[in-house]
Amino acid sequence: MTNDLAEILADGSFRILGRLDNVINTGGIKVQIETAETILRDIINAPIAVTSVPDEKTAEKVVLLVAGSFDEKGLMEAAKAKLPRYWNPKVIVRVDEIPETGSGKPDRRAIRALAARLLA
C-alpha cells in the first residue's frame, strides 16, 4: 500500500499522478500538486512549487512560489491558459529558493510553511 495516486489507462496499465498527501482541496476541487507543477514548468523558466494556505472561503487557496523574477500579470494569464480553472494559483510569490529535502526533492512541509509565513 502506498500513498501514490494513479490513473488506470484503457490498456490496463497505469500512470502515477502524484501522492495523495500532495492534494489541495480548494472549494471541493482536488488539485494534484505534482501535476500542476509539471504543467507550469512548461511555461516558467525558474524553480517553482505549488502549495496552499488556509482560506476561509474555499478551505485552501492555491499558491505558486517562484524562485526568480517574473511578470505576475503575464504569468497569471499563462497559468490560466494551461491549468484547469480551479487549479489556478490565487497568489504568486517570489522567493529566493524553493526548499528541498536532503535528497533534492521538494520539501512540501517547508514549502507550505514558507508560503504561510510570507502571506501572513
Short mmCIF file of C-alpha atoms in Angstrom, two decimals:
data_model
loop_
_atom_site.label_atom_id
_atom_site.label_comp_id
_atom_site.label_asym_id
_atom_site.label_seq_id
_atom_site.Cartn_x
_atom_site.Cartn_y
_atom_site.Cartn_z
CA MET A 1 0.00 0.00 0.00
CA THR A 2 1.34 3.40 -0.97
CA ASN A 3 0.09 6.97 -0.87
CA ASP A 4 0.54 7.27 -4.63
CA LEU A 5 -2.36 8.42 -6.79
CA ALA A 6 -2.59 6.60 -10.12
CA GLU A 7 -4.72 6.78 -13.24
CA ILE A 8 -5.72 3.41 -14.72
CA LEU A 9 -5.42 3.53 -18.51
CA ALA A 10 -7.63 1.71 -21.02
CA ASP A 11 -4.94 -0.89 -21.78
CA GLY A 12 -4.73 -1.86 -18.08
CA SER A 13 -1.51 -0.01 -17.42
CA PHE A 14 -1.35 2.94 -15.06
CA ARG A 15 0.25 6.34 -14.70
CA ILE A 16 1.38 7.76 -11.34
CA LEU A 17 -0.12 11.24 -10.88
CA GLY A 18 1.43 12.07 -7.53
CA ARG A 19 0.90 11.44 -3.85
CA LEU A 20 -2.45 11.51 -2.06
CA ASP A 21 -0.97 13.72 0.64
CA ASN A 22 0.01 16.27 -2.04
CA VAL A 23 -3.57 17.20 -2.90
CA ILE A 24 -5.02 20.65 -2.32
CA ASN A 25 -8.75 20.83 -1.59
CA THR A 26 -9.94 24.20 -2.81
CA GLY A 27 -13.69 24.65 -2.74
CA GLY A 28 -14.23 20.91 -3.09
CA ILE A 29 -11.97 20.70 -6.16
CA LYS A 30 -8.91 18.46 -5.76
CA VAL A 31 -5.68 19.91 -7.15
CA GLN A 32 -2.82 17.42 -7.60
CA ILE A 33 0.33 19.41 -6.77
CA GLU A 34 2.77 17.42 -8.90
CA THR A 35 0.53 17.55 -11.97
CA ALA A 36 0.06 21.31 -11.61
CA GLU A 37 3.82 21.79 -11.26
CA THR A 38 4.51 19.69 -14.35
CA ILE A 39 2.12 21.83 -16.39
CA LEU A 40 3.53 25.10 -15.04
CA ARG A 41 7.16 24.10 -15.64
CA ASP A 42 6.40 24.22 -19.37
CA ILE A 43 5.71 27.96 -19.12
CA ILE A 44 8.00 29.06 -16.26
CA ASN A 45 11.76 29.06 -16.68
CA ALA A 46 12.58 29.12 -12.95
CA PRO A 47 12.31 26.76 -9.98
CA ILE A 48 8.69 26.60 -8.77
CA ALA A 49 6.50 24.94 -6.16
CA VAL A 50 2.73 24.71 -5.85
CA THR A 51 1.33 24.70 -2.33
CA SER A 52 -1.61 26.06 -0.38
CA VAL A 53 -2.52 28.23 2.55
CA PRO A 54 -5.73 28.11 4.58
CA ASP A 55 -8.63 30.09 3.14
CA GLU A 56 -11.91 30.92 4.89
CA LYS A 57 -13.95 30.72 1.70
CA THR A 58 -12.50 27.64 -0.06
CA ALA A 59 -10.66 25.75 2.75
CA GLU A 60 -7.35 26.03 0.90
CA LYS A 61 -6.00 28.62 -1.54
CA VAL A 62 -3.58 27.53 -4.30
CA VAL A 63 -0.25 29.37 -4.05
CA LEU A 64 2.62 29.35 -6.55
CA LEU A 65 6.15 30.03 -5.32
CA VAL A 66 8.66 31.11 -7.97
CA ALA A 67 12.41 31.35 -7.30
CA GLY A 68 13.28 34.18 -9.64
CA SER A 69 11.82 37.24 -11.25
CA PHE A 70 8.58 37.11 -13.22
CA ASP A 71 5.82 39.24 -14.68
CA GLU A 72 2.90 38.50 -12.34
CA LYS A 73 0.14 39.51 -14.75
CA GLY A 74 1.70 37.60 -17.65
CA LEU A 75 2.32 34.54 -15.50
CA MET A 76 -1.26 34.54 -14.18
CA GLU A 77 -2.59 34.73 -17.75
CA ALA A 78 -0.29 31.92 -18.93
CA ALA A 79 -1.29 29.74 -15.96
CA LYS A 80 -5.00 30.34 -16.70
CA ALA A 81 -4.44 29.22 -20.29
CA LYS A 82 -2.74 25.96 -19.23
CA LEU A 83 -4.34 24.84 -15.96
CA PRO A 84 -7.88 23.67 -15.26
CA ARG A 85 -9.97 26.60 -14.00
CA TYR A 86 -9.89 25.86 -10.27
CA TRP A 87 -6.22 24.83 -10.29
CA ASN A 88 -5.03 28.37 -10.99
CA PRO A 89 -2.91 29.97 -8.28
CA LYS A 90 -4.72 32.70 -6.39
CA VAL A 91 -1.38 34.14 -5.31
CA ILE A 92 2.11 34.06 -6.84
CA VAL A 93 5.02 34.75 -4.50
CA ARG A 94 8.66 35.36 -5.40
CA VAL A 95 11.10 33.51 -3.16
CA ASP A 96 14.88 33.24 -3.09
CA GLU A 97 14.80 29.46 -3.34
CA ILE A 98 12.41 26.53 -3.20
CA PRO A 99 13.02 24.44 -0.05
CA GLU A 100 14.31 20.93 -0.78
CA THR A 101 14.94 17.81 1.25
CA GLY A 102 18.45 16.41 1.63
CA SER A 103 17.81 14.23 -1.43
CA GLY A 104 16.91 17.23 -3.62
CA LYS A 105 13.14 16.68 -3.69
CA PRO A 106 10.71 19.50 -2.85
CA ASP A 107 10.28 19.77 0.92
CA ARG A 108 6.49 20.05 0.92
CA ARG A 109 6.18 20.92 4.63
CA ALA A 110 8.82 23.63 4.40
CA ILE A 111 7.27 24.99 1.20
CA ARG A 112 3.84 25.21 2.83
CA ALA A 113 5.30 26.85 5.96
CA LEU A 114 7.21 29.38 3.81
CA ALA A 115 4.05 30.31 1.90
CA ALA A 116 2.08 30.68 5.15
CA ARG A 117 4.78 32.88 6.66
CA LEU A 118 5.10 35.10 3.58
CA LEU A 119 1.33 35.52 3.22
CA ALA A 120 0.58 36.06 6.93
#
